[in-house]
XYZ file of C-alpha atoms in Angstrom:
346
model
C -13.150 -60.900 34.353
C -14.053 -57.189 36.104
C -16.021 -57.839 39.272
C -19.789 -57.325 39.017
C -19.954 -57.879 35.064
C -19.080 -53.972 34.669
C -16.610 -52.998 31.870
C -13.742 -50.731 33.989
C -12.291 -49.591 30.503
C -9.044 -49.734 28.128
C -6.082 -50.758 30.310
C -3.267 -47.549 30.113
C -0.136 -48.869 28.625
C 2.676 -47.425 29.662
C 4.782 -44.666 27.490
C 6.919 -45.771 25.219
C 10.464 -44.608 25.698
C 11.137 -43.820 22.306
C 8.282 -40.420 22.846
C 10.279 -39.879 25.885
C 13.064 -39.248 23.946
C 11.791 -37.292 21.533
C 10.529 -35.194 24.012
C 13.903 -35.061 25.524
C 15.133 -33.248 22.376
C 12.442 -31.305 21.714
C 13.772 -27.541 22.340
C 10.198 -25.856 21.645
C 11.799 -22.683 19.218
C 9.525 -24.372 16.637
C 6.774 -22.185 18.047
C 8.129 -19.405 17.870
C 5.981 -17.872 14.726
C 2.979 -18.740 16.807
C 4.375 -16.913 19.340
C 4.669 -13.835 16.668
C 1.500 -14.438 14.966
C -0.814 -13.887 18.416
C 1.551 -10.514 19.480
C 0.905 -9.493 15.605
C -2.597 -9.938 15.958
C -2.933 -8.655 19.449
C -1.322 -5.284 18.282
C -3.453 -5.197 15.180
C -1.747 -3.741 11.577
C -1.627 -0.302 9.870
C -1.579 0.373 6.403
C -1.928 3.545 4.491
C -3.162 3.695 0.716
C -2.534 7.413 -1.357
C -5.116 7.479 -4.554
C -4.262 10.099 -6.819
C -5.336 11.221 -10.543
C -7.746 13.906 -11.352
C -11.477 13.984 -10.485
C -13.943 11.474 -12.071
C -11.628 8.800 -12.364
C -13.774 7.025 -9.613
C -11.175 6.655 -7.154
C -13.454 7.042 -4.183
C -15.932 4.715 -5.407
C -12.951 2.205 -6.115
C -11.776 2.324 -2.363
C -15.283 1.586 -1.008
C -15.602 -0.991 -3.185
C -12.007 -2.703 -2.414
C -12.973 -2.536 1.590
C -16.516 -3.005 1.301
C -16.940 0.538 3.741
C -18.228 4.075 2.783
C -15.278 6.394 3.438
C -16.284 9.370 2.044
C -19.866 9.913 3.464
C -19.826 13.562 4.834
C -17.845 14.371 1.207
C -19.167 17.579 -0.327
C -19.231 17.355 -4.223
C -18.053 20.703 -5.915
C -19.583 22.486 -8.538
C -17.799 23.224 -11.980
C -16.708 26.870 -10.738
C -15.573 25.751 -7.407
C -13.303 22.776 -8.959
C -11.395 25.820 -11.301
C -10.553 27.577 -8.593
C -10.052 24.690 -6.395
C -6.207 23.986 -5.421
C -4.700 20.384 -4.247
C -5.072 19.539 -1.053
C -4.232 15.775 1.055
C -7.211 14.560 3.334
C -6.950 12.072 5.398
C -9.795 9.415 5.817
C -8.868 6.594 8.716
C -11.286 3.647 9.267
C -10.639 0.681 11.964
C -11.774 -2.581 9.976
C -11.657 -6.147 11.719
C -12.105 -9.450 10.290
C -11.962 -12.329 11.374
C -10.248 -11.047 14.838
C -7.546 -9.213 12.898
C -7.711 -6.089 13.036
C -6.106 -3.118 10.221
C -6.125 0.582 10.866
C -6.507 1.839 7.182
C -5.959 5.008 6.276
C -7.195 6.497 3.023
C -5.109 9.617 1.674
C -6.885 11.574 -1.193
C -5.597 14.530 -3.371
C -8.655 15.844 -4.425
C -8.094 18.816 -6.715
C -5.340 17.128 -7.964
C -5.021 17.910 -12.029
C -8.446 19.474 -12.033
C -6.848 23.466 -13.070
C -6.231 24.787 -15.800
C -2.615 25.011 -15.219
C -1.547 22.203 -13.545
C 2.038 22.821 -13.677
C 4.128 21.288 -10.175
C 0.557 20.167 -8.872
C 2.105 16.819 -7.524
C 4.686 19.114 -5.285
C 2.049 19.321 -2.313
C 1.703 15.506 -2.559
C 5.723 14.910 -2.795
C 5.752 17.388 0.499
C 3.261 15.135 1.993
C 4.993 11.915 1.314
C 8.273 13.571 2.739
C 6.820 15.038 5.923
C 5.544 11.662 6.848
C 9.066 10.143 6.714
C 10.103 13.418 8.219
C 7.434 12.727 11.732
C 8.270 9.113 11.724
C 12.452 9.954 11.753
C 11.612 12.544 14.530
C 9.836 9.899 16.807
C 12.341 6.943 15.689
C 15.175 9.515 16.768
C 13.233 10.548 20.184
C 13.309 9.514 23.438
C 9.804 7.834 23.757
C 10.145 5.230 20.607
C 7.993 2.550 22.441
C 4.543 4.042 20.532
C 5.505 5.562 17.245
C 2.534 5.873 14.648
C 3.595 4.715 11.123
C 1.927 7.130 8.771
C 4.060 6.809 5.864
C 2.573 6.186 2.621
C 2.707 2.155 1.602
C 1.174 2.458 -1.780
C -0.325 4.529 -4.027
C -2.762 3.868 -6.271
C -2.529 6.373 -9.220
C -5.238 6.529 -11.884
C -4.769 6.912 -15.485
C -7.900 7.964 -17.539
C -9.237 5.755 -20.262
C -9.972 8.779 -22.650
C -6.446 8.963 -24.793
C -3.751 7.186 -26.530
C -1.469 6.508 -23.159
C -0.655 8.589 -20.552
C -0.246 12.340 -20.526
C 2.610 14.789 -19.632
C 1.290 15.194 -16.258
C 0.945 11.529 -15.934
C 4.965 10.903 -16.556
C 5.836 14.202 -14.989
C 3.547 12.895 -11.427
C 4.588 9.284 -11.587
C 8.455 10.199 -12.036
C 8.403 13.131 -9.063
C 7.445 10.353 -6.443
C 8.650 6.992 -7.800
C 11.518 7.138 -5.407
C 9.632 7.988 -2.350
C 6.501 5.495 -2.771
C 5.120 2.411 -4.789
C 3.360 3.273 -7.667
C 0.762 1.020 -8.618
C -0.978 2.506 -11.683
C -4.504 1.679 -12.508
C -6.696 2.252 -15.705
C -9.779 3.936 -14.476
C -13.241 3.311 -16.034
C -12.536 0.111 -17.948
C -16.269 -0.430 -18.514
C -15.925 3.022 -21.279
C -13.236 0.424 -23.300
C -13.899 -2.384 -25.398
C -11.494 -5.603 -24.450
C -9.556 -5.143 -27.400
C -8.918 -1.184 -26.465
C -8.002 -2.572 -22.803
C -5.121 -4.440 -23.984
C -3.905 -2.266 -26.567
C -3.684 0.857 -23.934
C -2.380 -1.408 -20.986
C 0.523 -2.020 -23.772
C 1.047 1.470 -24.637
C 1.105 2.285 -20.832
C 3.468 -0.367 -20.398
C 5.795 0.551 -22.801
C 5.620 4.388 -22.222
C 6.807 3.359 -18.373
C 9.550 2.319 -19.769
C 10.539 4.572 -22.092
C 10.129 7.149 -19.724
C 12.510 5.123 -17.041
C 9.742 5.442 -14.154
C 9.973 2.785 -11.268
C 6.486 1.284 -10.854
C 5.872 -1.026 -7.607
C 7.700 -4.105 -8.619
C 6.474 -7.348 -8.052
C 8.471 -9.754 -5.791
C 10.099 -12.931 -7.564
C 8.514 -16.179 -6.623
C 10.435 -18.446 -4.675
C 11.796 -21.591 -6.023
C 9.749 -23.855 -3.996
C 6.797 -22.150 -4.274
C 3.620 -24.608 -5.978
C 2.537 -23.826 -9.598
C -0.475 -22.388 -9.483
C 0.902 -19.664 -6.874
C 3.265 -18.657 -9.514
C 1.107 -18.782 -12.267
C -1.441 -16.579 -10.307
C 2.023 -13.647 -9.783
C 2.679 -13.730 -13.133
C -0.728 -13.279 -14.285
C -0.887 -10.255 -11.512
C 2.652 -8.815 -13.648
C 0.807 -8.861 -16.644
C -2.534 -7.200 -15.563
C -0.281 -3.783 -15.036
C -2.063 -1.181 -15.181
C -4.786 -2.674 -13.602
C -8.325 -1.980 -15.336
C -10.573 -1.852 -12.863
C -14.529 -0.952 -12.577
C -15.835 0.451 -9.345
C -19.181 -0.130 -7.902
C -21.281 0.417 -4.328
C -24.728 -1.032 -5.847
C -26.022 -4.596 -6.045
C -27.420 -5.396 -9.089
C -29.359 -9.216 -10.286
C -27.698 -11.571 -12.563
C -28.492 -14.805 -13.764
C -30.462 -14.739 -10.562
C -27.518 -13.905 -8.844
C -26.793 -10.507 -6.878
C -23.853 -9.159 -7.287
C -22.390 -5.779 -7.312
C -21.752 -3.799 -10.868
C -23.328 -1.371 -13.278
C -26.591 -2.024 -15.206
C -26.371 -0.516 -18.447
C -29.557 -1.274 -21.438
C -27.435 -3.482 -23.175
C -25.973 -5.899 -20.041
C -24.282 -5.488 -16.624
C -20.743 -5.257 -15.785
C -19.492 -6.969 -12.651
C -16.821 -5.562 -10.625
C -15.658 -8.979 -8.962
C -15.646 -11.121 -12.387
C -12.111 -11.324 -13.950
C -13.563 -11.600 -17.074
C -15.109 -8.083 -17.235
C -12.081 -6.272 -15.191
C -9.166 -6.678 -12.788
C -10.377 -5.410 -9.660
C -10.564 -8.777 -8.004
C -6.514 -9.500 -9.087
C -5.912 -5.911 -7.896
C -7.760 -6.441 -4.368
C -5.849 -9.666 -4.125
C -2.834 -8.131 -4.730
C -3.453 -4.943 -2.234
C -4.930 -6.977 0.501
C -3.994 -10.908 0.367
C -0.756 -11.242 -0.916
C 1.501 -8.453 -0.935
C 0.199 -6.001 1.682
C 3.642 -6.887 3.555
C 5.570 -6.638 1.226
C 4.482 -2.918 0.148
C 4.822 -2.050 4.141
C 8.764 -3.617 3.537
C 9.735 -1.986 0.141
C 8.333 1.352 2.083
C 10.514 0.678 5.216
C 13.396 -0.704 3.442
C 13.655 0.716 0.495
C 11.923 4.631 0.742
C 12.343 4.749 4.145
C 15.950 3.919 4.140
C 16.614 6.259 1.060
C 15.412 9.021 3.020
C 16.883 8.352 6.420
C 20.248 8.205 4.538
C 19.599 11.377 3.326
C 18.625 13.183 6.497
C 21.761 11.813 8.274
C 24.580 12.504 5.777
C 22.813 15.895 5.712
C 23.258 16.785 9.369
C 26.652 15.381 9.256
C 27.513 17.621 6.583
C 26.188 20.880 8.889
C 27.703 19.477 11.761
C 31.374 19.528 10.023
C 30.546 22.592 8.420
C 29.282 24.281 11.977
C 32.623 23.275 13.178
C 34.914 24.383 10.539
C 33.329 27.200 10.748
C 33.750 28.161 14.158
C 37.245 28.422 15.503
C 38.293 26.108 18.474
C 38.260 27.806 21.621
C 34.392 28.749 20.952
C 32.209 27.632 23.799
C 29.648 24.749 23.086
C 26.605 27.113 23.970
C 27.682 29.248 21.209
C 26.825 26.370 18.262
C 23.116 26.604 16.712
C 21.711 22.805 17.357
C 21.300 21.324 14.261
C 18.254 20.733 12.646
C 16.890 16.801 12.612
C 16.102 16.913 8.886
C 17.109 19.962 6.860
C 15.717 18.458 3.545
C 11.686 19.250 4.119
């Protein structure tokens, strides 16, 4: 019995040699995403999102409403006159978010004036040049001296809008999505889907569908699921296959229903909610933009784009380089050979 009455606690029993073992073979590598996940988050995340189609689409009101942020607050509205004369130009909107500790520099591109003339033939060129330059910047610092902070500007996704008033898309639409399908990752997205009954919604996501392909243009593609991946997960990326082109309704404003506020449009005969599935697809597309494929847009763009382009630029200066010295005869001094430029193609 413990002297004095007093309880002197649970007796330690001694480790058992079998943990001792295990410990023994323990190397510790197992850790090793941890390890990744805290630099990850330390360094924080980029992504940059192009929106494109012509004005009135509601492409600006989309993007506030997909990162719940006002982006385009000091945006001057043009009148009718000034949009005629009004040429295509790339802005740049960049926002620091942070949630949940994590934080993503995201960085808006708009092409406002984009399909807005009268003649809107090669409007998509000054976008195309944009796209390329980017590659262009990020080849120049990859190829520099000083590659330990190199900003990654180049376009991850872009979200181009179709307009709901037609029978599919139009010539500009084909001749737009086909100029930059091999430079970025189309996602295409049916604007306004509250002016379209549900029946009219599925009908022109068909036609869309099947013009895509007629027209042989390379839309973002969806990764395959892996095998051991649980049902519902590959229930939920076949579901987000079929909702292409996304129909989506934008909104900034709360509105009550069922005595529930939410945000959506109040019209006199009901309201439409943005974030129910049932009225559009802007919760699958958010879903799909934010939570579940944002890395793998960022690795088709490095991998795929990227790479095309890098290709390009190199077999390029090799080509000037053999041609500079064919060109010149041997016994020319060094000095005397124009330095080559890093990418001749922009």
């Amino acid at each position: 019995a413990p002297p004095h009455g007093r309880w002197q606690g649970p007796v330690r029993q001694p480790v058992r040699r079998e943990a001792a073992d295990q410990d023994k073979e323990y190397v510790g590598f197992a850790t090793l995403p941890n390890q990744v996940h805290r630099k990850s988050v330390k360094k924080g995340f980029d992504f940059t999102l192009m929106v494109a189609g012509e004005s009135g689409l509601g492409k600006s009101t989309l993007v506030n409403s997909l990162f719940l942020t006002d982006l385009y607050k000091d945006r001057k509205l043009l009148n009718a006159e000034e949009r005629i004369t009004q040429t295509v130009e790339i802005t740049k909107h960049t926002v620091d978010i942070e949630e949940k500790g994590v934080k993503l520099k995201l960085t808006i591109v708009d092409t406002p004036g984009f399909g807005d003339a009268v003649n809107n033939t090669e409007c998509w060129k000054s976008v195309a040049d944009y796209i390329d330059q980017q590659f262009e910047q990020y080849f120049r610092d990859e190829s520099g001296l000083n590659r330990k902070n190199i900003q990654d500007n180049r376009v991850h996704c872009c979200l181009y809008f179709i307009s709901p008033f037609g029978h599919g898309l139009r010539p500009l639409d084909v001749e737009f999505m086909k100029a930059l399908h091999e430079k970025v990752n189309i996602v295409p997205i049916l604007a306004k889907a509250d002016t379209l009954t549900p029946i009219e919604v599925k009908k022109k996501k068909f036609k869309i569908r099947e013009e895509i392909q007629q027209y042989g243009i390379k839309i973002y593609q969806f990764p395959d699921c892996d095998s051991d991946e649980d049902e519902d997960f590959k229930q939920q990326d076949q579901e987000l296959k079929d909702s292409i082109p996304f129909a989506v309704i934008g909104s900034n404003t709360v509105v009550e229903a069922k005595g529930k506020r939410v945000r959506g449009r109040l019209y006199p005969w009901g309201i439409v909610e943005v974030e129910n599935s049932a009225h559009c697809d802007f919760v699958k597309l958010r879903n799909m933009l934010v939570r579940t494929h944002m890395q793998d847009l960022k690795d088709v763009t490095r991998e795929t784009h990227y790479e095309n382009y890098r290709a390009h630029c190199i077999q390029s200066m090799t080509r000037m380089v053999v041609k500079e010295r064919n060109r010149k005869p041997r016994n020319t001094p060094a000095k005397d050979i124009r330095p080559v430029e890093i990418c001749p193609l922009v």
